[in-house]
Amino acid sequence: MLLTDAVIVKNSPPFLIACNKQDVTMAKSAKLIQHQLEKELNTLRTIRSGAPKALDGSGIAGSVPLGRKGKEYDFSQGPMKIEFAECSVRGNKGDEGEADISVLETWLVKVA
């Protein structure tokens, strides 16, 4: 809903999707998570496009379409910059390690 909210789209704030738990061996990379989210959003768009107008969400006041019509959605299509970052609040050594959130701190400084 954030990506289709007219007020948010108009103001175009930067977004950061923090991919936490990178200290876990089987953690998914930020690129893979981005790809999976794009795929899921495309599925939702397809489902909504087949729904009656009263049920598809397009009639909601203050709602804008997600992505470009006729194209697969990806995060670069939106008016706001959406970034993905890998982090770990537990650090690289589990409970004993320092939090690895420097990428989040850097992003916050950049957008502030």
PDB file of N, CA and C in Angstrom:
ATOM      1  N   MET A   1       0.811  -1.183   0.000  1.00  0.00           N
ATOM      2  CA  MET A   1       0.000   0.000   0.000  1.00  0.00           C
ATOM      3  C   MET A   1       0.864   1.260   0.000  1.00  0.00           C
ATOM      4  N   LEU A   2       2.035   1.219   0.591  1.00  0.00           N
ATOM      5  CA  LEU A   2       2.898   2.399   0.601  1.00  0.00           C
ATOM      6  C   LEU A   2       3.308   2.818  -0.803  1.00  0.00           C
ATOM      7  N   LEU A   3       3.539   1.850  -1.672  1.00  0.00           N
ATOM      8  CA  LEU A   3       4.011   2.150  -3.018  1.00  0.00           C
ATOM      9  C   LEU A   3       2.913   2.691  -3.919  1.00  0.00           C
ATOM     10  N   THR A   4       1.646   2.599  -3.493  1.00  0.00           N
ATOM     11  CA  THR A   4       0.535   3.096  -4.299  1.00  0.00           C
ATOM     12  C   THR A   4      -0.219   4.230  -3.620  1.00  0.00           C
ATOM     13  N   ASP A   5       0.212   4.661  -2.464  1.00  0.00           N
ATOM     14  CA  ASP A   5      -0.433   5.756  -1.751  1.00  0.00           C
ATOM     15  C   ASP A   5      -0.074   7.081  -2.430  1.00  0.00           C
ATOM     16  N   ALA A   6      -1.075   7.848  -2.851  1.00  0.00           N
ATOM     17  CA  ALA A   6      -0.850   9.073  -3.619  1.00  0.00           C
ATOM     18  C   ALA A   6      -0.017  10.107  -2.858  1.00  0.00           C
ATOM     19  N   VAL A   7      -0.236  10.255  -1.567  1.00  0.00           N
ATOM     20  CA  VAL A   7       0.513  11.243  -0.781  1.00  0.00           C
ATOM     21  C   VAL A   7       1.984  10.838  -0.698  1.00  0.00           C
ATOM     22  N   ILE A   8       2.244   9.568  -0.447  1.00  0.00           N
ATOM     23  CA  ILE A   8       3.626   9.092  -0.362  1.00  0.00           C
ATOM     24  C   ILE A   8       4.305   9.204  -1.720  1.00  0.00           C
ATOM     25  N   VAL A   9       3.615   8.807  -2.785  1.00  0.00           N
ATOM     26  CA  VAL A   9       4.191   8.887  -4.129  1.00  0.00           C
ATOM     27  C   VAL A   9       4.489  10.335  -4.491  1.00  0.00           C
ATOM     28  N   LYS A  10       3.592  11.252  -4.137  1.00  0.00           N
ATOM     29  CA  LYS A  10       3.794  12.676  -4.439  1.00  0.00           C
ATOM     30  C   LYS A  10       5.036  13.219  -3.733  1.00  0.00           C
ATOM     31  N   ASN A  11       5.236  12.832  -2.490  1.00  0.00           N
ATOM     32  CA  ASN A  11       6.375  13.330  -1.718  1.00  0.00           C
ATOM     33  C   ASN A  11       7.666  12.570  -2.011  1.00  0.00           C
ATOM     34  N   SER A  12       7.558  11.392  -2.564  1.00  0.00           N
ATOM     35  CA  SER A  12       8.692  10.548  -2.976  1.00  0.00           C
ATOM     36  C   SER A  12       9.809  10.432  -1.937  1.00  0.00           C
ATOM     37  N   PRO A  13       9.483   9.961  -0.743  1.00  0.00           N
ATOM     38  CA  PRO A  13      10.554   9.790   0.241  1.00  0.00           C
ATOM     39  C   PRO A  13      11.432   8.599  -0.142  1.00  0.00           C
ATOM     40  N   PRO A  14      12.695   8.630   0.242  1.00  0.00           N
ATOM     41  CA  PRO A  14      13.542   7.461  -0.016  1.00  0.00           C
ATOM     42  C   PRO A  14      13.136   6.315   0.915  1.00  0.00           C
ATOM     43  N   PHE A  15      13.252   5.104   0.422  1.00  0.00           N
ATOM     44  CA  PHE A  15      12.936   3.911   1.209  1.00  0.00           C
ATOM     45  C   PHE A  15      14.178   3.041   1.306  1.00  0.00           C
ATOM     46  N   LEU A  16      14.353   2.429   2.453  1.00  0.00           N
ATOM     47  CA  LEU A  16      15.411   1.441   2.628  1.00  0.00           C
ATOM     48  C   LEU A  16      14.757   0.167   3.142  1.00  0.00           C
ATOM     49  N   ILE A  17      14.998  -0.910   2.440  1.00  0.00           N
ATOM     50  CA  ILE A  17      14.532  -2.217   2.890  1.00  0.00           C
ATOM     51  C   ILE A  17      15.747  -2.921   3.458  1.00  0.00           C
ATOM     52  N   ALA A  18      15.754  -3.074   4.772  1.00  0.00           N
ATOM     53  CA  ALA A  18      16.894  -3.672   5.469  1.00  0.00           C
ATOM     54  C   ALA A  18      16.723  -5.185   5.508  1.00  0.00           C
ATOM     55  N   CYS A  19      17.656  -5.881   4.904  1.00  0.00           N
ATOM     56  CA  CYS A  19      17.647  -7.347   4.868  1.00  0.00           C
ATOM     57  C   CYS A  19      18.490  -7.831   6.037  1.00  0.00           C
ATOM     58  N   ASN A  20      17.825  -8.071   7.154  1.00  0.00           N
ATOM     59  CA  ASN A  20      18.489  -8.424   8.403  1.00  0.00           C
ATOM     60  C   ASN A  20      18.878  -9.908   8.433  1.00  0.00           C
ATOM     61  N   LYS A  21      19.527 -10.284   9.497  1.00  0.00           N
ATOM     62  CA  LYS A  21      19.937 -11.669   9.773  1.00  0.00           C
ATOM     63  C   LYS A  21      20.991 -12.173   8.792  1.00  0.00           C
ATOM     64  N   GLN A  22      21.831 -11.302   8.309  1.00  0.00           N
ATOM     65  CA  GLN A  22      22.881 -11.708   7.384  1.00  0.00           C
ATOM     66  C   GLN A  22      23.962 -12.524   8.081  1.00  0.00           C
ATOM     67  N   ASP A  23      23.883 -12.619   9.403  1.00  0.00           N
ATOM     68  CA  ASP A  23      24.812 -13.459  10.149  1.00  0.00           C
ATOM     69  C   ASP A  23      24.416 -14.938  10.068  1.00  0.00           C
ATOM     70  N   VAL A  24      23.205 -15.226   9.625  1.00  0.00           N
ATOM     71  CA  VAL A  24      22.721 -16.596   9.497  1.00  0.00           C
ATOM     72  C   VAL A  24      23.253 -17.189   8.197  1.00  0.00           C
ATOM     73  N   THR A  25      23.737 -18.406   8.262  1.00  0.00           N
ATOM     74  CA  THR A  25      24.379 -19.057   7.119  1.00  0.00           C
ATOM     75  C   THR A  25      23.515 -19.077   5.870  1.00  0.00           C
ATOM     76  N   MET A  26      22.252 -19.375   5.998  1.00  0.00           N
ATOM     77  CA  MET A  26      21.374 -19.517   4.836  1.00  0.00           C
ATOM     78  C   MET A  26      20.615 -18.231   4.500  1.00  0.00           C
ATOM     79  N   ALA A  27      21.094 -17.087   4.973  1.00  0.00           N
ATOM     80  CA  ALA A  27      20.408 -15.818   4.715  1.00  0.00           C
ATOM     81  C   ALA A  27      20.384 -15.508   3.225  1.00  0.00           C
ATOM     82  N   LYS A  28      19.280 -14.941   2.766  1.00  0.00           N
ATOM     83  CA  LYS A  28      19.143 -14.566   1.361  1.00  0.00           C
ATOM     84  C   LYS A  28      19.785 -13.194   1.149  1.00  0.00           C
ATOM     85  N   SER A  29      20.401 -13.022   0.006  1.00  0.00           N
ATOM     86  CA  SER A  29      21.045 -11.746  -0.300  1.00  0.00           C
ATOM     87  C   SER A  29      19.992 -10.672  -0.566  1.00  0.00           C
ATOM     88  N   ALA A  30      20.417  -9.419  -0.485  1.00  0.00           N
ATOM     89  CA  ALA A  30      19.523  -8.301  -0.761  1.00  0.00           C
ATOM     90  C   ALA A  30      18.996  -8.371  -2.194  1.00  0.00           C
ATOM     91  N   LYS A  31      19.838  -8.765  -3.143  1.00  0.00           N
ATOM     92  CA  LYS A  31      19.417  -8.877  -4.547  1.00  0.00           C
ATOM     93  C   LYS A  31      18.308  -9.929  -4.703  1.00  0.00           C
ATOM     94  N   LEU A  32      18.476 -11.063  -4.042  1.00  0.00           N
ATOM     95  CA  LEU A  32      17.464 -12.122  -4.128  1.00  0.00           C
ATOM     96  C   LEU A  32      16.153 -11.672  -3.493  1.00  0.00           C
ATOM     97  N   ILE A  33      16.230 -11.010  -2.357  1.00  0.00           N
ATOM     98  CA  ILE A  33      15.027 -10.508  -1.688  1.00  0.00           C
ATOM     99  C   ILE A  33      14.336  -9.474  -2.577  1.00  0.00           C
ATOM    100  N   GLN A  34      15.109  -8.594  -3.198  1.00  0.00           N
ATOM    101  CA  GLN A  34      14.540  -7.610  -4.111  1.00  0.00           C
ATOM    102  C   GLN A  34      13.810  -8.307  -5.260  1.00  0.00           C
ATOM    103  N   HIS A  35      14.453  -9.298  -5.854  1.00  0.00           N
ATOM    104  CA  HIS A  35      13.842 -10.035  -6.962  1.00  0.00           C
ATOM    105  C   HIS A  35      12.551 -10.721  -6.520  1.00  0.00           C
ATOM    106  N   GLN A  36      12.556 -11.331  -5.347  1.00  0.00           N
ATOM    107  CA  GLN A  36      11.366 -12.028  -4.850  1.00  0.00           C
ATOM    108  C   GLN A  36      10.221 -11.051  -4.569  1.00  0.00           C
ATOM    109  N   LEU A  37      10.545  -9.882  -4.019  1.00  0.00           N
ATOM    110  CA  LEU A  37       9.507  -8.882  -3.771  1.00  0.00           C
ATOM    111  C   LEU A  37       8.912  -8.359  -5.081  1.00  0.00           C
ATOM    112  N   GLU A  38       9.761  -8.122  -6.072  1.00  0.00           N
ATOM    113  CA  GLU A  38       9.270  -7.676  -7.380  1.00  0.00           C
ATOM    114  C   GLU A  38       8.349  -8.726  -7.998  1.00  0.00           C
ATOM    115  N   LYS A  39       8.736  -9.971  -7.880  1.00  0.00           N
ATOM    116  CA  LYS A  39       7.926 -11.066  -8.410  1.00  0.00           C
ATOM    117  C   LYS A  39       6.568 -11.128  -7.699  1.00  0.00           C
ATOM    118  N   GLU A  40       6.580 -10.988  -6.396  1.00  0.00           N
ATOM    119  CA  GLU A  40       5.341 -11.016  -5.616  1.00  0.00           C
ATOM    120  C   GLU A  40       4.444  -9.827  -5.965  1.00  0.00           C
ATOM    121  N   LEU A  41       5.023  -8.647  -6.140  1.00  0.00           N
ATOM    122  CA  LEU A  41       4.230  -7.477  -6.520  1.00  0.00           C
ATOM    123  C   LEU A  41       3.620  -7.647  -7.910  1.00  0.00           C
ATOM    124  N   ASN A  42       4.358  -8.287  -8.815  1.00  0.00           N
ATOM    125  CA  ASN A  42       3.800  -8.583 -10.142  1.00  0.00           C
ATOM    126  C   ASN A  42       2.619  -9.533 -10.042  1.00  0.00           C
ATOM    127  N   THR A  43       2.724 -10.521  -9.169  1.00  0.00           N
ATOM    128  CA  THR A  43       1.616 -11.459  -8.957  1.00  0.00           C
ATOM    129  C   THR A  43       0.394 -10.716  -8.431  1.00  0.00           C
ATOM    130  N   LEU A  44       0.596  -9.829  -7.462  1.00  0.00           N
ATOM    131  CA  LEU A  44      -0.518  -9.057  -6.912  1.00  0.00           C
ATOM    132  C   LEU A  44      -1.151  -8.161  -7.969  1.00  0.00           C
ATOM    133  N   ARG A  45      -0.340  -7.560  -8.814  1.00  0.00           N
ATOM    134  CA  ARG A  45      -0.872  -6.714  -9.895  1.00  0.00           C
ATOM    135  C   ARG A  45      -1.741  -7.545 -10.841  1.00  0.00           C
ATOM    136  N   THR A  46      -1.278  -8.741 -11.168  1.00  0.00           N
ATOM    137  CA  THR A  46      -2.028  -9.614 -12.075  1.00  0.00           C
ATOM    138  C   THR A  46      -3.366 -10.008 -11.455  1.00  0.00           C
ATOM    139  N   ILE A  47      -3.344 -10.364 -10.184  1.00  0.00           N
ATOM    140  CA  ILE A  47      -4.572 -10.751  -9.485  1.00  0.00           C
ATOM    141  C   ILE A  47      -5.543  -9.573  -9.439  1.00  0.00           C
ATOM    142  N   ARG A  48      -5.035  -8.402  -9.094  1.00  0.00           N
ATOM    143  CA  ARG A  48      -5.903  -7.220  -9.001  1.00  0.00           C
ATOM    144  C   ARG A  48      -6.449  -6.799 -10.352  1.00  0.00           C
ATOM    145  N   SER A  49      -5.686  -6.987 -11.406  1.00  0.00           N
ATOM    146  CA  SER A  49      -6.169  -6.571 -12.728  1.00  0.00           C
ATOM    147  C   SER A  49      -7.345  -7.423 -13.193  1.00  0.00           C
ATOM    148  N   GLY A  50      -7.466  -8.630 -12.676  1.00  0.00           N
ATOM    149  CA  GLY A  50      -8.577  -9.507 -13.039  1.00  0.00           C
ATOM    150  C   GLY A  50      -9.782  -9.366 -12.134  1.00  0.00           C
ATOM    151  N   ALA A  51      -9.638  -8.605 -11.051  1.00  0.00           N
ATOM    152  CA  ALA A  51     -10.735  -8.439 -10.101  1.00  0.00           C
ATOM    153  C   ALA A  51     -11.699  -7.359 -10.580  1.00  0.00           C
ATOM    154  N   PRO A  52     -12.963  -7.441 -10.173  1.00  0.00           N
ATOM    155  CA  PRO A  52     -13.905  -6.361 -10.492  1.00  0.00           C
ATOM    156  C   PRO A  52     -13.405  -5.039  -9.912  1.00  0.00           C
ATOM    157  N   LYS A  53     -13.699  -3.945 -10.587  1.00  0.00           N
ATOM    158  CA  LYS A  53     -13.188  -2.629 -10.165  1.00  0.00           C
ATOM    159  C   LYS A  53     -13.519  -2.309  -8.714  1.00  0.00           C
ATOM    160  N   ALA A  54     -14.652  -2.767  -8.228  1.00  0.00           N
ATOM    161  CA  ALA A  54     -15.040  -2.488  -6.845  1.00  0.00           C
ATOM    162  C   ALA A  54     -14.141  -3.210  -5.845  1.00  0.00           C
ATOM    163  N   LEU A  55     -13.428  -4.263  -6.294  1.00  0.00           N
ATOM    164  CA  LEU A  55     -12.625  -5.068  -5.381  1.00  0.00           C
ATOM    165  C   LEU A  55     -11.119  -4.969  -5.617  1.00  0.00           C
ATOM    166  N   ASP A  56     -10.695  -4.374  -6.716  1.00  0.00           N
ATOM    167  CA  ASP A  56      -9.274  -4.430  -7.064  1.00  0.00           C
ATOM    168  C   ASP A  56      -8.402  -3.387  -6.382  1.00  0.00           C
ATOM    169  N   GLY A  57      -8.992  -2.471  -5.628  1.00  0.00           N
ATOM    170  CA  GLY A  57      -8.207  -1.462  -4.930  1.00  0.00           C
ATOM    171  C   GLY A  57      -7.993  -0.201  -5.743  1.00  0.00           C
ATOM    172  N   SER A  58      -8.313  -0.194  -7.021  1.00  0.00           N
ATOM    173  CA  SER A  58      -8.100   0.992  -7.843  1.00  0.00           C
ATOM    174  C   SER A  58      -9.091   2.095  -7.506  1.00  0.00           C
ATOM    175  N   GLY A  59     -10.184   1.728  -6.889  1.00  0.00           N
ATOM    176  CA  GLY A  59     -11.186   2.723  -6.527  1.00  0.00           C
ATOM    177  C   GLY A  59     -10.903   3.407  -5.206  1.00  0.00           C
ATOM    178  N   ILE A  60      -9.853   3.013  -4.533  1.00  0.00           N
ATOM    179  CA  ILE A  60      -9.513   3.608  -3.250  1.00  0.00           C
ATOM    180  C   ILE A  60      -9.013   5.029  -3.486  1.00  0.00           C
ATOM    181  N   ALA A  61      -9.612   5.984  -2.786  1.00  0.00           N
ATOM    182  CA  ALA A  61      -9.201   7.380  -2.936  1.00  0.00           C
ATOM    183  C   ALA A  61      -7.745   7.525  -2.530  1.00  0.00           C
ATOM    184  N   GLY A  62      -6.993   8.260  -3.310  1.00  0.00           N
ATOM    185  CA  GLY A  62      -5.588   8.492  -2.994  1.00  0.00           C
ATOM    186  C   GLY A  62      -4.679   7.356  -3.384  1.00  0.00           C
ATOM    187  N   SER A  63      -5.127   6.497  -4.309  1.00  0.00           N
ATOM    188  CA  SER A  63      -4.324   5.357  -4.741  1.00  0.00           C
ATOM    189  C   SER A  63      -3.840   5.579  -6.167  1.00  0.00           C
ATOM    190  N   VAL A  64      -2.595   5.216  -6.439  1.00  0.00           N
ATOM    191  CA  VAL A  64      -2.030   5.329  -7.786  1.00  0.00           C
ATOM    192  C   VAL A  64      -1.613   3.939  -8.254  1.00  0.00           C
ATOM    193  N   PRO A  65      -1.559   3.728  -9.577  1.00  0.00           N
ATOM    194  CA  PRO A  65      -1.151   2.406 -10.075  1.00  0.00           C
ATOM    195  C   PRO A  65       0.303   2.096  -9.724  1.00  0.00           C
ATOM    196  N   LEU A  66       0.589   0.834  -9.591  1.00  0.00           N
ATOM    197  CA  LEU A  66       1.945   0.382  -9.283  1.00  0.00           C
ATOM    198  C   LEU A  66       2.662   0.026 -10.576  1.00  0.00           C
ATOM    199  N   GLY A  67       3.703   0.753 -10.903  1.00  0.00           N
ATOM    200  CA  GLY A  67       4.507   0.449 -12.083  1.00  0.00           C
ATOM    201  C   GLY A  67       3.877   0.905 -13.386  1.00  0.00           C
ATOM    202  N   ARG A  68       4.520   0.507 -14.474  1.00  0.00           N
ATOM    203  CA  ARG A  68       4.066   0.875 -15.811  1.00  0.00           C
ATOM    204  C   ARG A  68       3.179  -0.220 -16.382  1.00  0.00           C
ATOM    205  N   LYS A  69       2.089   0.199 -16.991  1.00  0.00           N
ATOM    206  CA  LYS A  69       1.155  -0.754 -17.574  1.00  0.00           C
ATOM    207  C   LYS A  69       1.842  -1.535 -18.691  1.00  0.00           C
ATOM    208  N   GLY A  70       1.641  -2.855 -18.700  1.00  0.00           N
ATOM    209  CA  GLY A  70       2.197  -3.706 -19.734  1.00  0.00           C
ATOM    210  C   GLY A  70       3.638  -4.121 -19.512  1.00  0.00           C
ATOM    211  N   LYS A  71       4.256  -3.697 -18.395  1.00  0.00           N
ATOM    212  CA  LYS A  71       5.646  -4.067 -18.096  1.00  0.00           C
ATOM    213  C   LYS A  71       5.711  -4.752 -16.738  1.00  0.00           C
ATOM    214  N   GLU A  72       6.644  -5.681 -16.638  1.00  0.00           N
ATOM    215  CA  GLU A  72       6.893  -6.314 -15.340  1.00  0.00           C
ATOM    216  C   GLU A  72       7.379  -5.235 -14.372  1.00  0.00           C
ATOM    217  N   TYR A  73       6.864  -5.265 -13.137  1.00  0.00           N
ATOM    218  CA  TYR A  73       7.253  -4.254 -12.156  1.00  0.00           C
ATOM    219  C   TYR A  73       8.657  -4.518 -11.630  1.00  0.00           C
ATOM    220  N   ASP A  74       9.420  -3.445 -11.490  1.00  0.00           N
ATOM    221  CA  ASP A  74      10.662  -3.489 -10.715  1.00  0.00           C
ATOM    222  C   ASP A  74      10.768  -2.168  -9.965  1.00  0.00           C
ATOM    223  N   PHE A  75      11.530  -2.157  -8.915  1.00  0.00           N
ATOM    224  CA  PHE A  75      11.569  -1.012  -8.016  1.00  0.00           C
ATOM    225  C   PHE A  75      12.092   0.267  -8.670  1.00  0.00           C
ATOM    226  N   SER A  76      12.768   0.170  -9.796  1.00  0.00           N
ATOM    227  CA  SER A  76      13.270   1.368 -10.466  1.00  0.00           C
ATOM    228  C   SER A  76      12.145   2.140 -11.166  1.00  0.00           C
ATOM    229  N   GLN A  77      10.966   1.560 -11.326  1.00  0.00           N
ATOM    230  CA  GLN A  77       9.858   2.224 -12.014  1.00  0.00           C
ATOM    231  C   GLN A  77       9.165   3.282 -11.163  1.00  0.00           C
ATOM    232  N   GLY A  78       9.292   3.193  -9.880  1.00  0.00           N
ATOM    233  CA  GLY A  78       8.583   4.122  -9.007  1.00  0.00           C
ATOM    234  C   GLY A  78       9.233   5.489  -8.947  1.00  0.00           C
ATOM    235  N   PRO A  79       8.474   6.483  -8.501  1.00  0.00           N
ATOM    236  CA  PRO A  79       9.017   7.839  -8.393  1.00  0.00           C
ATOM    237  C   PRO A  79       9.957   8.015  -7.200  1.00  0.00           C
ATOM    238  N   MET A  80       9.900   7.079  -6.250  1.00  0.00           N
ATOM    239  CA  MET A  80      10.770   7.174  -5.082  1.00  0.00           C
ATOM    240  C   MET A  80      11.930   6.180  -5.192  1.00  0.00           C
ATOM    241  N   LYS A  81      13.031   6.546  -4.597  1.00  0.00           N
ATOM    242  CA  LYS A  81      14.204   5.671  -4.628  1.00  0.00           C
ATOM    243  C   LYS A  81      14.062   4.615  -3.533  1.00  0.00           C
ATOM    244  N   ILE A  82      14.134   3.356  -3.938  1.00  0.00           N
ATOM    245  CA  ILE A  82      14.031   2.243  -2.999  1.00  0.00           C
ATOM    246  C   ILE A  82      15.343   1.482  -3.043  1.00  0.00           C
ATOM    247  N   GLU A  83      15.992   1.400  -1.895  1.00  0.00           N
ATOM    248  CA  GLU A  83      17.278   0.718  -1.802  1.00  0.00           C
ATOM    249  C   GLU A  83      17.158  -0.491  -0.883  1.00  0.00           C
ATOM    250  N   PHE A  84      18.018  -1.461  -1.116  1.00  0.00           N
ATOM    251  CA  PHE A  84      18.090  -2.657  -0.288  1.00  0.00           C
ATOM    252  C   PHE A  84      19.471  -2.708   0.351  1.00  0.00           C
ATOM    253  N   ALA A  85      19.519  -3.113   1.609  1.00  0.00           N
ATOM    254  CA  ALA A  85      20.807  -3.203   2.302  1.00  0.00           C
ATOM    255  C   ALA A  85      20.844  -4.458   3.166  1.00  0.00           C
ATOM    256  N   GLU A  86      21.993  -5.094   3.205  1.00  0.00           N
ATOM    257  CA  GLU A  86      22.193  -6.269   4.053  1.00  0.00           C
ATOM    258  C   GLU A  86      22.756  -5.818   5.390  1.00  0.00           C
ATOM    259  N   CYS A  87      22.200  -6.370   6.472  1.00  0.00           N
ATOM    260  CA  CYS A  87      22.680  -6.001   7.800  1.00  0.00           C
ATOM    261  C   CYS A  87      22.450  -7.157   8.771  1.00  0.00           C
ATOM    262  N   SER A  88      22.968  -6.994   9.956  1.00  0.00           N
ATOM    263  CA  SER A  88      22.753  -7.968  11.015  1.00  0.00           C
ATOM    264  C   SER A  88      22.803  -7.242  12.350  1.00  0.00           C
ATOM    265  N   VAL A  89      21.697  -7.245  13.061  1.00  0.00           N
ATOM    266  CA  VAL A  89      21.688  -6.566  14.354  1.00  0.00           C
ATOM    267  C   VAL A  89      22.422  -7.376  15.414  1.00  0.00           C
ATOM    268  N   ARG A  90      22.729  -8.623  15.124  1.00  0.00           N
ATOM    269  CA  ARG A  90      23.505  -9.449  16.044  1.00  0.00           C
ATOM    270  C   ARG A  90      24.987  -9.476  15.691  1.00  0.00           C
ATOM    271  N   GLY A  91      25.353  -8.937  14.591  1.00  0.00           N
ATOM    272  CA  GLY A  91      26.748  -8.955  14.174  1.00  0.00           C
ATOM    273  C   GLY A  91      27.123 -10.269  13.530  1.00  0.00           C
ATOM    274  N   ASN A  92      28.372 -10.391  13.184  1.00  0.00           N
ATOM    275  CA  ASN A  92      28.844 -11.581  12.484  1.00  0.00           C
ATOM    276  C   ASN A  92      29.146 -12.753  13.409  1.00  0.00           C
ATOM    277  N   LYS A  93      29.151 -12.521  14.713  1.00  0.00           N
ATOM    278  CA  LYS A  93      29.488 -13.589  15.654  1.00  0.00           C
ATOM    279  C   LYS A  93      28.298 -13.982  16.521  1.00  0.00           C
ATOM    280  N   GLY A  94      27.092 -13.767  16.016  1.00  0.00           N
ATOM    281  CA  GLY A  94      25.911 -14.136  16.790  1.00  0.00           C
ATOM    282  C   GLY A  94      25.681 -13.191  17.947  1.00  0.00           C
ATOM    283  N   ASP A  95      25.289 -13.736  19.101  1.00  0.00           N
ATOM    284  CA  ASP A  95      24.963 -12.920  20.271  1.00  0.00           C
ATOM    285  C   ASP A  95      26.142 -12.128  20.798  1.00  0.00           C
ATOM    286  N   GLU A  96      27.346 -12.603  20.583  1.00  0.00           N
ATOM    287  CA  GLU A  96      28.527 -11.960  21.156  1.00  0.00           C
ATOM    288  C   GLU A  96      29.085 -10.842  20.283  1.00  0.00           C
ATOM    289  N   GLY A  97      28.690 -10.788  19.026  1.00  0.00           N
ATOM    290  CA  GLY A  97      29.261  -9.815  18.101  1.00  0.00           C
ATOM    291  C   GLY A  97      28.589  -8.457  18.160  1.00  0.00           C
ATOM    292  N   GLU A  98      29.294  -7.485  17.615  1.00  0.00           N
ATOM    293  CA  GLU A  98      28.754  -6.139  17.492  1.00  0.00           C
ATOM    294  C   GLU A  98      27.729  -6.122  16.352  1.00  0.00           C
ATOM    295  N   ALA A  99      26.722  -5.288  16.471  1.00  0.00           N
ATOM    296  CA  ALA A  99      25.725  -5.156  15.406  1.00  0.00           C
ATOM    297  C   ALA A  99      26.398  -4.628  14.145  1.00  0.00           C
ATOM    298  N   ASP A 100      26.041  -5.213  13.019  1.00  0.00           N
ATOM    299  CA  ASP A 100      26.578  -4.798  11.731  1.00  0.00           C
ATOM    300  C   ASP A 100      25.515  -3.969  11.013  1.00  0.00           C
ATOM    301  N   ILE A 101      25.376  -2.706  11.461  1.00  0.00           N
ATOM    302  CA  ILE A 101      24.350  -1.828  10.899  1.00  0.00           C
ATOM    303  C   ILE A 101      24.953  -0.561  10.305  1.00  0.00           C
ATOM    304  N   SER A 102      26.218  -0.604   9.980  1.00  0.00           N
ATOM    305  CA  SER A 102      26.877   0.588   9.446  1.00  0.00           C
ATOM    306  C   SER A 102      26.229   1.055   8.142  1.00  0.00           C
ATOM    307  N   VAL A 103      25.762   0.118   7.327  1.00  0.00           N
ATOM    308  CA  VAL A 103      25.111   0.492   6.074  1.00  0.00           C
ATOM    309  C   VAL A 103      23.807   1.261   6.351  1.00  0.00           C
ATOM    310  N   LEU A 104      23.110   0.899   7.419  1.00  0.00           N
ATOM    311  CA  LEU A 104      21.887   1.620   7.802  1.00  0.00           C
ATOM    312  C   LEU A 104      22.225   3.016   8.303  1.00  0.00           C
ATOM    313  N   GLU A 105      23.260   3.117   9.110  1.00  0.00           N
ATOM    314  CA  GLU A 105      23.676   4.420   9.618  1.00  0.00           C
ATOM    315  C   GLU A 105      24.114   5.334   8.492  1.00  0.00           C
ATOM    316  N   THR A 106      24.849   4.792   7.534  1.00  0.00           N
ATOM    317  CA  THR A 106      25.296   5.568   6.378  1.00  0.00           C
ATOM    318  C   THR A 106      24.115   6.053   5.567  1.00  0.00           C
ATOM    319  N   TRP A 107      23.132   5.191   5.353  1.00  0.00           N
ATOM    320  CA  TRP A 107      21.939   5.568   4.593  1.00  0.00           C
ATOM    321  C   TRP A 107      21.180   6.685   5.306  1.00  0.00           C
ATOM    322  N   LEU A 108      21.024   6.572   6.613  1.00  0.00           N
ATOM    323  CA  LEU A 108      20.307   7.604   7.375  1.00  0.00           C
ATOM    324  C   LEU A 108      21.008   8.953   7.282  1.00  0.00           C
ATOM    325  N   VAL A 109      22.324   8.949   7.357  1.00  0.00           N
ATOM    326  CA  VAL A 109      23.075  10.200   7.233  1.00  0.00           C
ATOM    327  C   VAL A 109      22.877  10.787   5.839  1.00  0.00           C
ATOM    328  N   LYS A 110      22.877   9.930   4.831  1.00  0.00           N
ATOM    329  CA  LYS A 110      22.732  10.374   3.445  1.00  0.00           C
ATOM    330  C   LYS A 110      21.371  11.028   3.189  1.00  0.00           C
ATOM    331  N   VAL A 111      20.297  10.490   3.757  1.00  0.00           N
ATOM    332  CA  VAL A 111      18.964  11.006   3.476  1.00  0.00           C
ATOM    333  C   VAL A 111      18.516  12.103   4.445  1.00  0.00           C
ATOM    334  N   ALA A 112      19.236  12.259   5.540  1.00  0.00           N
ATOM    335  CA  ALA A 112      18.855  13.270   6.551  1.00  0.00           C
ATOM    336  C   ALA A 112      19.177  14.683   6.098  1.00  0.00           C
TER     337      ALA A 112
END
